[in-house]
C-alpha cells in the first residue's frame, strides 16, 4: 500500500513540477523577493523588516497558489487526460490515489517553498540579517501546513465540481479561515442565541488558518512557544485527516 | 509583390514593430514635454486626498496579510509625507491603520509623533496621541513613544501638564537610559517648560536614538529651537529700540538684529505675534 501511495506521490510531484504555470508563479515570486530590496530602500531604516515581511508573504502567496489552483486541477487533469481510467481498473484503492496526490502536491509545495526561501535568505544575507533564519524557517513550515490543508480542501471540492468552482470554494474557505477573529465579537457579544450558536459553529468548524500565521511576530524575532507549535501541528494533522476522509468518501461514490 | 512580402516577412515585422515603438515613444515624449513631467516643479505637489480603508475594518480585510498591509501603509506614509498639506486626515489614518494591523511596529509611532503635529494644526497632536497611546499599551517597555510625545506637547501645544505626564511615563519605564529620568527631574525641579526645555528634550532624542532619520529630525528641532530663542532675543532688542514689535523677519535682518540662514527662510515661514512678540516657525 505504501509503495502505491509513494509511486502516485512521486508521479504527481514530477508532473506538477513540470507545470509551466507553477514555474511561472515561482519565477514571479523570485522576482518579488528580489524586488524587496527596492521596497527596503524606500522604507526609511526598516529594510530588514520589509524584506522579511514581503519575502515571507510572497512565499506564502506561492504556497496558496499551488494549493488552490494546482490542487483544483489535480483530479480534473487525470480525468481530462484519461490517465485516471488507466489507474482505476488496477488494484489500487481510491483513497490511496487521493493520499498519493495530496502528498505529491505537498512535496511540490515544499520544494518551491524551499527554493524561494533560499532566495529570501540570499537577499537577507546581503543585508547581514542572519538572525531571521530560524523564525523564517518556522514561519514557512507553518504556512506549508496551511497549504496542506488547502490542498485537501481543493481535492475535496474537485471530487464533485469543476476546477474553477473548486478553486472558488477553496478561496472562500481560505478567506473564512483567516476571518476567525472577525467572528469573535459575534460570539463574545451575541445579539441573539441563534447568532451566537451559528458564529460559534462556523468559528470552530472552519479551519482556523490564522493559527499558522506567525509572519507578524517573526519580524520582531519572536517565535511562538513549543506548545503552540505542537498544537498547530496536531491541529493541521487532524484537520487534514478529516479532509482526507471526506475526500475518500466523495471519490469512492464518484462514478467516472 | 506578394512573394516579396512573404520572403521578407521578418523584415516587415521588424519595421512595423520599430515604427509602432517610435510612435509610442514620441507620443509619450510629447505628452511629458507638454505637461513638464520632468520639470523641477513636478516634484512639488500637494496631496489633498487619499482613499484609505477605515481603521475599524482594515484588520477584517487583511486575511493573514496584516504585516504586508502595515508595511504598505508605512511606505505610503513615507512617500506621501512630503506632499501632505498638514491639514487632511489621510496621513494620520496611515498610522492609525498601521497601529491596528501591527501594533508592535514601533517606528511609525515615533515617525508620526515627530512629523504629524505642526504649527498649522496643533489639534493634530491630540490625534497622534490617540495612536501613540495604543503603542504605549502594546509596547509598555518602549520609553521613546511617551518621551517623544511629551516633547511634542511641550514644543507645539505648549501643554505643560500633558508634556510632563508623558515624560514622566517615559522616565518610569523599565530599562530607560539614565538621561531620561535625569531630564525629567531637571524639568520638574525647574517647574518650567518652554523653548529651553524643548532644546533639552530634543537633545535627549538626538543622543539616544539609533535611527539616523530621527537623529536628523531632532537636529533640525534643536536648530529651530535655537533660532526661536535667538529671534525672541532680537525681538526684545528691536522693541526696546522702536517701542513696537517687528512686523516681519525682514525688519530684524535689515537692522542686523539677527542673521537667519537662507536655508531656514526658504523652508520655513517665520511669524511674529504682534501681541506678545512670540515667534512661530511654520514649515512652508
Short mmCIF file of C-alpha atoms in Angstrom, two decimals:
data_model
loop_
_atom_site.label_atom_id
_atom_site.label_comp_id
_atom_site.label_asym_id
_atom_site.label_seq_id
_atom_site.Cartn_x
_atom_site.Cartn_y
_atom_site.Cartn_z
CA UNK A 1 0.00 0.00 0.00
CA UNK A 2 2.80 2.41 0.97
CA UNK A 3 4.59 1.66 -2.29
CA UNK A 4 1.50 2.53 -4.29
CA UNK A 5 0.98 5.79 -2.42
CA UNK A 6 4.67 6.64 -2.82
CA UNK A 7 4.57 5.94 -6.58
CA UNK A 8 1.47 8.13 -7.07
CA UNK A 9 3.03 10.87 -4.94
CA UNK A 10 6.24 10.66 -6.95
CA UNK A 11 4.37 10.90 -10.25
CA UNK A 12 2.24 13.79 -9.01
CA UNK A 13 5.37 15.60 -7.82
CA UNK A 14 7.11 15.11 -11.20
CA UNK A 15 4.04 16.14 -13.13
CA UNK A 16 3.30 19.28 -11.07
CA UNK A 17 6.95 20.34 -11.03
CA UNK A 18 6.85 20.36 -14.83
CA UNK A 19 3.73 22.53 -14.83
CA UNK A 20 4.52 25.76 -16.67
CA UNK A 21 2.03 27.73 -14.56
CA UNK A 22 3.85 26.65 -11.43
CA UNK A 23 7.23 27.57 -12.90
CA UNK A 24 5.87 30.96 -13.96
CA UNK A 25 4.45 31.54 -10.45
CA UNK A 26 7.80 30.54 -8.93
CA UNK A 27 9.61 32.97 -11.25
CA UNK A 28 7.22 35.78 -10.27
CA UNK A 29 7.77 35.09 -6.58
CA UNK A 30 11.56 35.07 -7.04
CA UNK A 31 11.27 38.45 -8.81
CA UNK A 32 9.12 39.78 -5.94
CA UNK A 33 11.72 38.55 -3.44
CA UNK A 34 14.45 40.37 -5.40
CA UNK A 35 12.17 43.43 -5.60
CA UNK A 36 12.05 43.58 -1.78
CA UNK A 37 15.49 45.17 -1.98
CA UNK A 38 13.91 48.15 -3.74
CA UNK A 39 10.98 48.26 -1.30
CA UNK A 40 13.52 48.17 1.54
CA UNK A 41 15.39 51.12 0.06
CA UNK A 42 12.34 53.41 0.29
CA UNK A 43 11.20 52.34 3.74
CA UNK A 44 13.37 54.61 5.96
CA UNK A 45 15.56 52.27 8.02
CA UNK A 46 13.01 49.46 8.01
CA UNK A 47 14.77 47.48 5.28
CA UNK A 48 15.14 44.14 7.06
CA UNK A 49 11.53 44.24 8.20
CA UNK A 50 10.36 44.98 4.65
CA UNK A 51 12.44 42.15 3.17
CA UNK A 52 11.24 39.65 5.78
CA UNK A 53 7.59 40.75 5.55
CA UNK A 54 7.30 40.96 1.77
CA UNK A 55 9.55 37.92 1.26
CA UNK A 56 7.63 35.60 3.58
CA UNK A 57 4.32 36.88 2.23
CA UNK A 58 5.45 36.23 -1.36
CA UNK A 59 6.38 32.67 -0.39
CA UNK A 60 3.03 32.30 1.35
CA UNK A 61 1.16 33.52 -1.76
CA UNK A 62 3.06 30.95 -3.83
CA UNK A 63 2.06 28.17 -1.43
CA UNK A 64 -1.58 29.24 -1.51
CA UNK A 65 -1.47 29.49 -5.30
CA UNK A 66 -0.10 25.94 -5.59
CA UNK A 67 -2.64 24.60 -3.10
CA UNK A 68 -5.68 26.28 -4.59
CA UNK A 69 -5.09 26.41 -8.33
CA UNK A 70 -2.88 23.41 -8.99
CA UNK A 71 -4.77 21.46 -6.30
CA UNK A 72 -8.11 22.07 -8.02
CA UNK A 73 -6.71 20.94 -11.37
CA UNK A 74 -5.12 17.80 -9.94
CA UNK A 75 -8.01 15.34 -10.31
CA UNK A 76 -9.57 17.15 -13.26
CA UNK A 77 -6.38 16.74 -15.32
CA UNK A 78 -6.31 13.00 -14.63
CA UNK A 79 -9.87 12.61 -15.90
CA UNK A 80 -9.35 15.03 -18.81
CA UNK A 81 -6.17 13.28 -19.97
CA UNK A 82 -7.84 9.87 -19.44
CA UNK A 83 -4.90 8.72 -17.26
CA UNK A 84 -7.34 8.19 -14.41
CA UNK A 85 -9.07 5.42 -16.37
CA UNK A 86 -5.77 3.57 -16.66
CA UNK A 87 -5.33 3.58 -12.89
CA UNK A 88 -8.92 2.74 -11.93
CA UNK A 89 -9.00 -0.92 -13.13
CA UNK A 90 -5.78 -1.65 -11.25
CA UNK A 91 -5.89 -2.97 -7.69
CA UNK A 92 -5.43 0.48 -6.22
CA UNK A 93 -7.87 1.89 -3.71
CA UNK A 94 -9.23 5.38 -4.41
CA UNK A 95 -8.07 6.73 -1.05
CA UNK A 96 -4.53 5.66 -1.98
CA UNK A 97 -4.81 7.83 -5.10
CA UNK A 98 -6.05 10.80 -3.06
CA UNK A 99 -3.35 10.38 -0.44
CA UNK A 100 -0.66 9.99 -3.09
CA UNK A 101 -1.91 13.06 -4.96
CA UNK A 102 -2.09 15.16 -1.79
CA UNK A 103 1.38 14.06 -0.67
CA UNK A 104 2.83 14.68 -4.14
CA UNK A 105 1.43 18.20 -4.29
CA UNK A 106 2.56 18.87 -0.72
CA UNK A 107 6.06 17.81 -1.80
CA UNK A 108 5.82 20.24 -4.73
CA UNK A 109 4.73 23.00 -2.37
CA UNK A 110 7.60 22.10 -0.09
CA UNK A 111 10.12 22.23 -2.97
CA UNK A 112 9.01 25.62 -4.34
CA UNK A 113 8.90 26.91 -0.77
CA UNK A 114 12.45 25.72 -0.20
CA UNK A 115 13.71 27.38 -3.40
CA UNK A 116 12.05 30.71 -2.67
CA UNK A 117 13.13 30.61 0.98
CA UNK A 118 16.73 30.13 -0.13
CA UNK A 119 16.34 33.18 -2.40
CA UNK A 120 14.98 35.15 0.56
CA UNK A 121 17.93 34.08 2.71
CA UNK A 122 20.32 35.20 -0.05
CA UNK A 123 18.67 38.65 -0.09
CA UNK A 124 18.80 38.85 3.71
CA UNK A 125 22.46 37.87 3.64
CA UNK A 126 23.21 40.98 1.56
CA UNK A 127 21.82 43.00 4.49
CA UNK A 128 23.72 40.91 7.04
CA UNK A 129 20.44 39.87 8.68
CA UNK A 130 21.19 36.27 9.61
CA UNK A 131 19.19 36.34 12.84
CA UNK A 132 15.96 35.65 10.99
CA UNK A 133 16.85 32.19 9.66
CA UNK A 134 15.10 30.14 12.36
CA UNK A 135 11.96 32.36 12.61
CA UNK A 136 11.57 32.35 8.81
CA UNK A 137 12.01 28.58 8.61
CA UNK A 138 9.38 28.15 11.29
CA UNK A 139 7.04 30.58 9.53
CA UNK A 140 7.29 28.81 6.15
CA UNK A 141 6.91 25.44 7.86
CA UNK A 142 3.63 26.55 9.45
CA UNK A 143 2.38 28.07 6.21
CA UNK A 144 3.22 24.78 4.46
CA UNK A 145 0.87 23.09 6.94
CA UNK A 146 -1.80 25.61 5.96
CA UNK A 147 -1.13 24.87 2.28
CA UNK A 148 -1.52 21.13 3.03
CA UNK A 149 -4.99 21.78 4.47
CA UNK A 150 -5.93 23.89 1.45
CA UNK A 151 -4.67 21.19 -0.95
CA UNK A 152 -7.01 18.70 0.69
CA UNK A 153 -9.91 21.19 0.64
CA UNK A 154 -9.40 21.72 -3.10
CA UNK A 155 -9.22 17.93 -3.63
CA UNK A 156 -12.46 17.50 -1.68
CA UNK A 157 -14.20 20.08 -3.87
CA UNK A 158 -12.69 18.79 -7.09
CA UNK A 159 -14.46 15.50 -6.27
CA UNK A 160 -17.87 16.92 -7.05
CA UNK A 161 -17.40 20.12 -9.02
CA UNK A 162 -15.43 21.76 -11.82
CA UNK A 163 -11.84 23.02 -11.24
CA UNK A 164 -12.93 26.68 -11.40
CA UNK A 165 -15.69 26.20 -8.83
CA UNK A 166 -13.36 24.07 -6.73
CA UNK A 167 -10.81 26.92 -6.74
CA UNK A 168 -13.51 29.46 -5.85
CA UNK A 169 -14.81 27.32 -2.96
CA UNK A 170 -11.28 26.79 -1.66
CA UNK A 171 -10.63 30.55 -1.81
CA UNK A 172 -13.82 31.07 0.23
CA UNK A 173 -12.53 28.58 2.81
CA UNK A 174 -9.14 30.32 2.78
CA UNK A 175 -10.73 33.74 3.43
CA UNK A 176 -13.09 32.34 6.06
CA UNK A 177 -10.17 30.56 7.70
CA UNK A 178 -8.44 33.88 8.17
CA UNK A 179 -11.55 35.72 9.32
CA UNK A 180 -11.97 33.85 12.60
CA UNK A 181 -11.02 36.99 14.52
CA UNK A 182 -13.96 38.81 12.96
CA UNK A 183 -16.35 36.20 14.37
CA UNK A 184 -15.11 36.60 17.91
CA UNK A 185 -17.16 39.75 18.69
CA UNK A 186 -20.29 37.90 17.50
CA UNK A 187 -19.51 35.09 19.94
CA UNK A 188 -18.47 37.31 22.82
CA UNK A 189 -21.26 39.88 22.50
CA UNK A 190 -24.08 38.00 20.74
CA UNK A 191 -27.22 39.83 19.58
CA UNK A 192 -29.16 36.59 19.91
CA UNK A 193 -28.57 32.95 20.85
CA UNK A 194 -29.03 31.85 17.23
CA UNK A 195 -26.32 34.21 16.01
CA UNK A 196 -24.03 33.06 18.81
CA UNK A 197 -24.56 29.36 18.00
CA UNK A 198 -24.07 29.93 14.26
CA UNK A 199 -20.97 32.09 14.80
CA UNK A 200 -19.53 29.59 17.27
CA UNK A 201 -20.24 26.73 14.87
CA UNK A 202 -18.51 28.50 11.97
CA UNK A 203 -15.61 29.53 14.19
CA UNK A 204 -14.89 26.01 15.38
CA UNK A 205 -15.78 24.02 12.28
CA UNK A 206 -13.96 26.05 9.64
CA UNK A 207 -10.18 25.69 9.63
CA UNK A 208 -8.56 28.32 11.81
CA UNK A 209 -5.78 29.24 9.38
CA UNK A 210 -4.56 32.21 11.42
CA UNK A 211 -3.01 29.59 13.71
CA UNK A 212 -0.34 29.09 11.06
CA UNK A 213 0.37 32.78 10.58
CA UNK A 214 3.39 33.94 12.56
CA UNK A 215 4.66 36.36 9.93
CA UNK A 216 3.74 39.34 12.13
CA UNK A 217 5.82 38.01 15.01
CA UNK A 218 8.96 36.90 13.24
CA UNK A 219 9.90 40.41 12.15
CA UNK A 220 10.47 41.17 15.83
CA UNK A 221 12.45 37.94 16.23
CA UNK A 222 9.59 36.44 18.26
CA UNK A 223 8.99 32.71 17.96
CA UNK A 224 5.87 31.08 19.36
CA UNK A 225 6.48 28.61 22.18
CA UNK A 226 6.88 24.88 21.55
CA UNK A 227 3.40 24.06 22.92
CA UNK A 228 1.80 26.45 20.46
CA UNK A 229 3.76 24.98 17.53
CA UNK A 230 2.93 21.39 18.53
CA UNK A 231 -0.72 22.38 18.92
CA UNK A 232 -0.72 23.93 15.42
CA UNK A 233 0.96 20.81 14.02
CA UNK A 234 -1.59 18.47 15.62
CA UNK A 235 -4.45 20.74 14.51
CA UNK A 236 -3.16 20.59 10.92
CA UNK A 237 -2.75 16.80 11.03
CA UNK A 238 -6.22 16.17 12.45
CA UNK A 239 -7.88 18.64 10.10
CA UNK A 240 -6.00 17.13 7.15
CA UNK A 241 -7.10 13.64 8.28
CA UNK A 242 -10.73 14.79 8.39
CA UNK A 243 -10.48 16.31 4.90
CA UNK A 244 -8.74 13.20 3.61
CA UNK A 245 -11.57 11.08 5.00
CA UNK A 246 -14.22 13.32 3.38
CA UNK A 247 -12.30 13.31 0.06
CA UNK A 248 -12.03 9.49 0.17
CA UNK A 249 -15.79 9.11 0.73
CA UNK A 250 -16.55 11.61 -2.06
CA UNK A 251 -14.29 9.88 -4.57
CA UNK A 252 -15.45 6.43 -3.55
CA UNK A 253 -19.00 7.33 -4.53
CA UNK A 254 -17.99 9.17 -7.68
CA UNK A 255 -18.53 7.39 -10.97
CA UNK A 256 -16.08 8.03 -13.77
CA UNK B 1 4.70 41.85 -54.70
CA UNK B 2 3.11 39.17 -52.55
CA UNK B 3 6.12 36.89 -52.83
CA UNK B 4 8.40 39.82 -51.94
CA UNK B 5 6.42 40.43 -48.74
CA UNK B 6 6.36 36.71 -47.98
CA UNK B 7 10.11 36.34 -48.45
CA UNK B 8 10.88 39.35 -46.28
CA UNK B 9 8.19 38.83 -43.63
CA UNK B 10 10.71 39.13 -40.76
CA UNK B 11 11.99 42.41 -42.15
CA UNK B 12 8.47 43.81 -42.46
CA UNK B 13 7.54 42.66 -38.95
CA UNK B 14 10.71 44.35 -37.61
CA UNK B 15 9.93 47.60 -39.44
CA UNK B 16 6.32 47.64 -38.16
CA UNK B 17 7.48 46.98 -34.56
CA UNK B 18 10.10 49.76 -34.77
CA UNK B 19 7.57 52.17 -36.31
CA UNK B 20 4.98 51.45 -33.62
CA UNK B 21 7.61 51.81 -30.87
CA UNK B 22 8.74 55.13 -32.36
CA UNK B 23 5.14 56.40 -32.36
CA UNK B 24 4.60 55.27 -28.76
CA UNK B 25 7.85 56.85 -27.51
CA UNK B 26 7.23 60.08 -29.44
CA UNK B 27 3.71 60.36 -28.07
CA UNK B 28 4.98 59.91 -24.51
CA UNK B 29 7.83 62.40 -25.04
CA UNK B 30 5.37 64.97 -26.45
CA UNK B 31 2.97 64.42 -23.56
CA UNK B 32 5.74 64.69 -20.94
CA UNK B 33 7.02 67.84 -22.61
CA UNK B 34 3.57 69.45 -22.71
CA UNK B 35 2.89 68.73 -19.03
CA UNK B 36 6.54 69.30 -17.94
CA UNK B 37 6.66 65.87 -16.28
CA UNK B 38 10.40 66.10 -15.72
CA UNK B 39 10.49 69.74 -14.63
CA UNK B 40 11.65 70.54 -11.09
CA UNK B 41 8.18 71.76 -10.18
CA UNK B 42 6.77 68.30 -10.90
CA UNK B 43 8.25 67.17 -7.58
CA UNK B 44 6.45 69.88 -5.65
CA UNK B 45 2.97 68.58 -5.23
CA UNK B 46 0.32 68.65 -2.62
CA UNK B 47 -1.75 65.59 -1.91
CA UNK B 48 -5.25 66.57 -1.00
CA UNK B 49 -6.88 63.22 -0.70
CA UNK B 50 -6.11 59.52 -0.43
CA UNK B 51 -8.66 56.75 -0.09
CA UNK B 52 -7.66 54.69 2.91
CA UNK B 53 -9.60 51.79 4.35
CA UNK B 54 -11.21 52.69 7.65
CA UNK B 55 -9.08 51.56 10.63
CA UNK B 56 -12.17 49.86 12.11
CA UNK B 57 -12.46 47.40 9.24
CA UNK B 58 -8.92 47.16 7.87
CA UNK B 59 -8.00 44.26 10.17
CA UNK B 60 -11.01 42.26 8.96
CA UNK B 61 -9.90 42.69 5.36
CA UNK B 62 -6.27 41.70 5.88
CA UNK B 63 -6.87 37.90 5.64
CA UNK B 64 -3.48 36.96 7.05
CA UNK B 65 -1.58 39.73 5.28
CA UNK B 66 -1.66 42.15 8.23
CA UNK B 67 2.10 42.67 8.22
CA UNK B 68 2.36 43.38 4.50
CA UNK B 69 -0.60 45.75 4.65
CA UNK B 70 1.03 47.56 7.59
CA UNK B 71 4.25 47.82 5.55
CA UNK B 72 2.28 49.12 2.58
CA UNK B 73 0.75 51.87 4.72
CA UNK B 74 4.17 52.65 6.18
CA UNK B 75 5.74 53.06 2.73
CA UNK B 76 2.73 55.12 1.59
CA UNK B 77 3.08 57.38 4.64
CA UNK B 78 6.78 57.89 3.94
CA UNK B 79 6.09 58.62 0.26
CA UNK B 80 3.17 60.99 0.95
CA UNK B 81 4.82 62.85 3.81
CA UNK B 82 6.43 65.47 1.57
CA UNK B 83 3.21 66.09 -0.35
CA UNK B 84 0.91 66.18 2.66
CA UNK B 85 -0.65 69.60 3.24
CA UNK B 86 -0.69 69.06 7.03
CA UNK B 87 -4.46 69.50 7.04
CA UNK B 88 -6.05 66.39 5.54
CA UNK B 89 -6.55 63.42 7.86
CA UNK B 90 -5.30 60.76 5.46
CA UNK B 91 -1.70 61.00 6.67
CA UNK B 92 -2.72 60.21 10.23
CA UNK B 93 -5.01 57.46 9.02
CA UNK B 94 -1.98 55.66 7.58
CA UNK B 95 -0.57 55.46 11.09
CA UNK B 96 -3.94 54.50 12.57
CA UNK B 97 -4.12 51.58 10.17
CA UNK B 98 -0.52 50.55 10.89
CA UNK B 99 -1.25 50.58 14.64
CA UNK B 100 -4.31 48.38 14.07
CA UNK B 101 -2.58 45.94 11.72
CA UNK B 102 0.73 45.65 13.54
CA UNK B 103 0.59 47.36 16.94
CA UNK B 104 4.14 46.23 17.75
CA UNK B 105 5.65 48.11 14.79
CA UNK B 106 7.21 50.88 16.89
CA UNK B 107 8.98 53.08 14.34
CA UNK B 108 5.80 54.51 12.76
CA UNK B 109 4.60 55.74 16.18
CA UNK B 110 7.81 57.74 16.58
CA UNK B 111 7.70 58.97 12.99
CA UNK B 112 4.06 60.04 13.36
CA UNK B 113 4.77 61.87 16.62
CA UNK B 114 7.67 63.77 15.06
CA UNK B 115 6.14 64.54 11.67
CA UNK B 116 2.37 64.90 12.05
CA UNK B 117 1.99 67.73 14.57
CA UNK B 118 2.68 71.17 13.14
CA UNK B 119 2.11 74.81 13.97
CA UNK B 120 -0.55 74.74 11.24
CA UNK B 121 -2.69 72.22 13.06
CA UNK B 122 -1.99 71.95 16.76
CA UNK B 123 -5.00 69.71 17.30
CA UNK B 124 -3.27 67.05 15.22
CA UNK B 125 -1.08 66.32 18.25
CA UNK B 126 -4.10 65.01 20.16
CA UNK B 127 -4.92 62.77 17.21
CA UNK B 128 -1.34 61.49 17.15
CA UNK B 129 -1.54 60.97 20.92
CA UNK B 130 -4.53 58.65 20.40
CA UNK B 131 -2.42 56.47 18.09
CA UNK B 132 0.61 56.70 20.37
CA UNK B 133 -1.48 55.62 23.38
CA UNK B 134 -2.17 52.36 21.56
CA UNK B 135 1.57 51.94 21.02
CA UNK B 136 2.26 52.63 24.69
CA UNK B 137 -0.29 50.00 25.71
CA UNK B 138 1.17 47.42 23.31
CA UNK B 139 4.81 48.24 24.00
CA UNK B 140 4.95 49.14 27.70
CA UNK B 141 8.76 48.89 27.73
CA UNK B 142 9.18 51.42 24.96
CA UNK B 143 10.12 54.73 26.62
CA UNK B 144 10.60 56.57 23.31
CA UNK B 145 6.90 56.79 22.42
CA UNK B 146 5.83 58.69 25.59
CA UNK B 147 9.06 60.73 25.65
CA UNK B 148 8.70 61.91 22.05
CA UNK B 149 5.03 62.64 22.65
CA UNK B 150 5.83 64.68 25.77
CA UNK B 151 8.49 66.58 23.82
CA UNK B 152 6.00 67.48 21.10
CA UNK B 153 3.37 68.55 23.65
CA UNK B 154 5.99 70.90 25.03
CA UNK B 155 7.15 72.19 21.66
CA UNK B 156 3.90 72.58 19.74
CA UNK B 157 0.94 72.58 22.08
CA UNK B 158 2.81 74.25 24.96
CA UNK B 159 0.72 71.95 27.14
CA UNK B 160 2.82 71.55 30.27
CA UNK B 161 0.50 69.10 32.00
CA UNK B 162 0.45 66.64 29.11
CA UNK B 163 4.15 67.11 28.38
CA UNK B 164 5.04 66.29 31.98
CA UNK B 165 2.58 63.40 32.08
CA UNK B 166 4.16 61.66 29.09
CA UNK B 167 7.77 62.43 30.04
CA UNK B 168 7.03 61.00 33.49
CA UNK B 169 5.75 57.78 31.91
CA UNK B 170 8.97 57.61 29.85
CA UNK B 171 11.15 58.27 32.89
CA UNK B 172 9.45 55.47 34.84
CA UNK B 173 9.76 52.90 32.05
CA UNK B 174 11.91 49.89 32.78
CA UNK B 175 15.35 49.94 31.15
CA UNK B 176 15.18 53.61 30.14
CA UNK B 177 18.55 55.37 29.55
CA UNK B 178 19.57 57.32 32.66
CA UNK B 179 19.45 60.61 30.78
CA UNK B 180 15.64 60.39 30.56
CA UNK B 181 14.85 60.29 34.32
CA UNK B 182 17.59 62.91 34.83
CA UNK B 183 15.94 65.20 32.29
CA UNK B 184 12.56 64.60 33.89
CA UNK B 185 13.98 65.50 37.34
CA UNK B 186 15.58 68.61 35.90
CA UNK B 187 12.30 69.72 34.31
CA UNK B 188 10.23 69.10 37.45
CA UNK B 189 12.86 70.87 39.62
CA UNK B 190 12.72 73.94 37.36
CA UNK B 191 8.93 73.61 37.20
CA UNK B 192 9.27 75.20 33.81
CA UNK B 193 8.66 74.03 30.35
CA UNK B 194 9.43 76.10 27.34
CA UNK B 195 11.85 76.62 24.50
CA UNK B 196 14.97 75.88 26.52
CA UNK B 197 13.40 72.67 27.74
CA UNK B 198 12.38 71.82 24.18
CA UNK B 199 16.03 72.03 23.20
CA UNK B 200 16.98 69.80 26.15
CA UNK B 201 14.34 67.23 25.22
CA UNK B 202 15.32 67.26 21.56
CA UNK B 203 18.96 66.74 22.57
CA UNK B 204 17.93 63.63 24.52
CA UNK B 205 16.16 62.32 21.41
CA UNK B 206 19.19 63.06 19.23
CA UNK B 207 21.63 61.42 21.65
CA UNK B 208 19.63 58.29 22.36
CA UNK B 209 18.11 57.31 19.01
CA UNK B 210 19.71 54.70 16.78
CA UNK B 211 17.78 55.98 13.77
CA UNK B 212 19.65 58.37 11.51
CA UNK B 213 16.36 59.84 10.28
CA UNK B 214 15.13 60.64 13.79
CA UNK B 215 18.58 61.99 14.67
CA UNK B 216 18.34 64.38 11.70
CA UNK B 217 14.81 65.44 12.73
CA UNK B 218 15.98 66.08 16.31
CA UNK B 219 18.96 68.08 14.97
CA UNK B 220 16.54 70.21 13.00
CA UNK B 221 14.33 70.61 16.08
CA UNK B 222 17.35 71.82 18.05
CA UNK B 223 18.34 74.28 15.31
CA UNK B 224 14.78 75.64 15.11
CA UNK B 225 14.63 75.90 18.89
CA UNK B 226 17.93 77.84 18.93
CA UNK B 227 16.73 80.13 16.15
CA UNK B 228 13.47 80.77 18.01
CA UNK B 229 15.35 81.79 21.17
CA UNK B 230 17.74 83.93 19.11
CA UNK B 231 14.81 85.61 17.31
CA UNK B 232 12.95 86.32 20.53
CA UNK B 233 16.04 87.98 21.98
CA UNK B 234 16.35 90.04 18.80
CA UNK B 235 12.65 90.98 19.06
CA UNK B 236 13.17 92.19 22.63
CA UNK B 237 16.09 94.36 21.44
CA UNK B 238 14.01 95.63 18.49
CA UNK B 239 11.13 96.55 20.78
CA UNK B 240 13.45 98.37 23.16
CA UNK B 241 14.65 100.48 20.23
CA UNK B 242 11.35 101.00 18.33
CA UNK B 243 8.77 100.53 21.13
CA UNK B 244 6.92 98.15 18.83
CA UNK B 245 7.28 94.55 17.71
CA UNK B 246 8.78 93.95 14.26
CA UNK B 247 6.13 93.11 11.66
CA UNK B 248 8.25 90.69 9.68
CA UNK B 249 11.57 88.99 9.99
CA UNK B 250 12.96 91.40 7.38
CA UNK B 251 12.62 94.25 9.94
CA UNK B 252 15.06 92.37 12.15
CA UNK B 253 17.52 91.35 9.45
CA UNK B 254 17.56 94.81 7.83
CA UNK B 255 18.81 96.38 11.04
CA UNK B 256 21.15 93.43 11.66
CA UNK B 257 19.47 92.44 14.91
CA UNK B 258 19.78 88.89 13.67
CA UNK B 259 21.06 86.89 10.69
CA UNK B 260 18.91 83.96 9.57
CA UNK B 261 20.41 81.32 7.26
CA UNK B 262 18.75 81.25 3.82
CA UNK B 263 18.18 77.51 4.24
CA UNK B 264 15.78 78.29 7.09
CA UNK B 265 13.90 81.13 5.38
CA UNK B 266 13.49 79.10 2.21
CA UNK B 267 11.91 76.18 4.08
CA UNK B 268 10.01 77.89 6.87
CA UNK B 269 7.73 80.88 7.39
CA UNK B 270 8.66 82.88 10.47
CA UNK B 271 5.61 84.54 12.05
CA UNK B 272 5.90 87.16 14.78
CA UNK B 273 2.94 87.53 17.15
CA UNK B 274 2.21 91.25 17.32
CA UNK B 275 0.60 90.97 20.75
CA UNK B 276 3.40 89.34 22.71
CA UNK B 277 6.36 89.11 20.33
CA UNK B 278 6.35 85.28 20.34
CA UNK B 279 7.82 83.55 17.30
CA UNK B 280 6.32 80.65 15.36
CA UNK B 281 8.33 78.80 12.75
CA UNK B 282 5.99 77.07 10.32
CA UNK B 283 7.01 74.73 7.51
CA UNK B 284 6.20 76.08 4.01
#
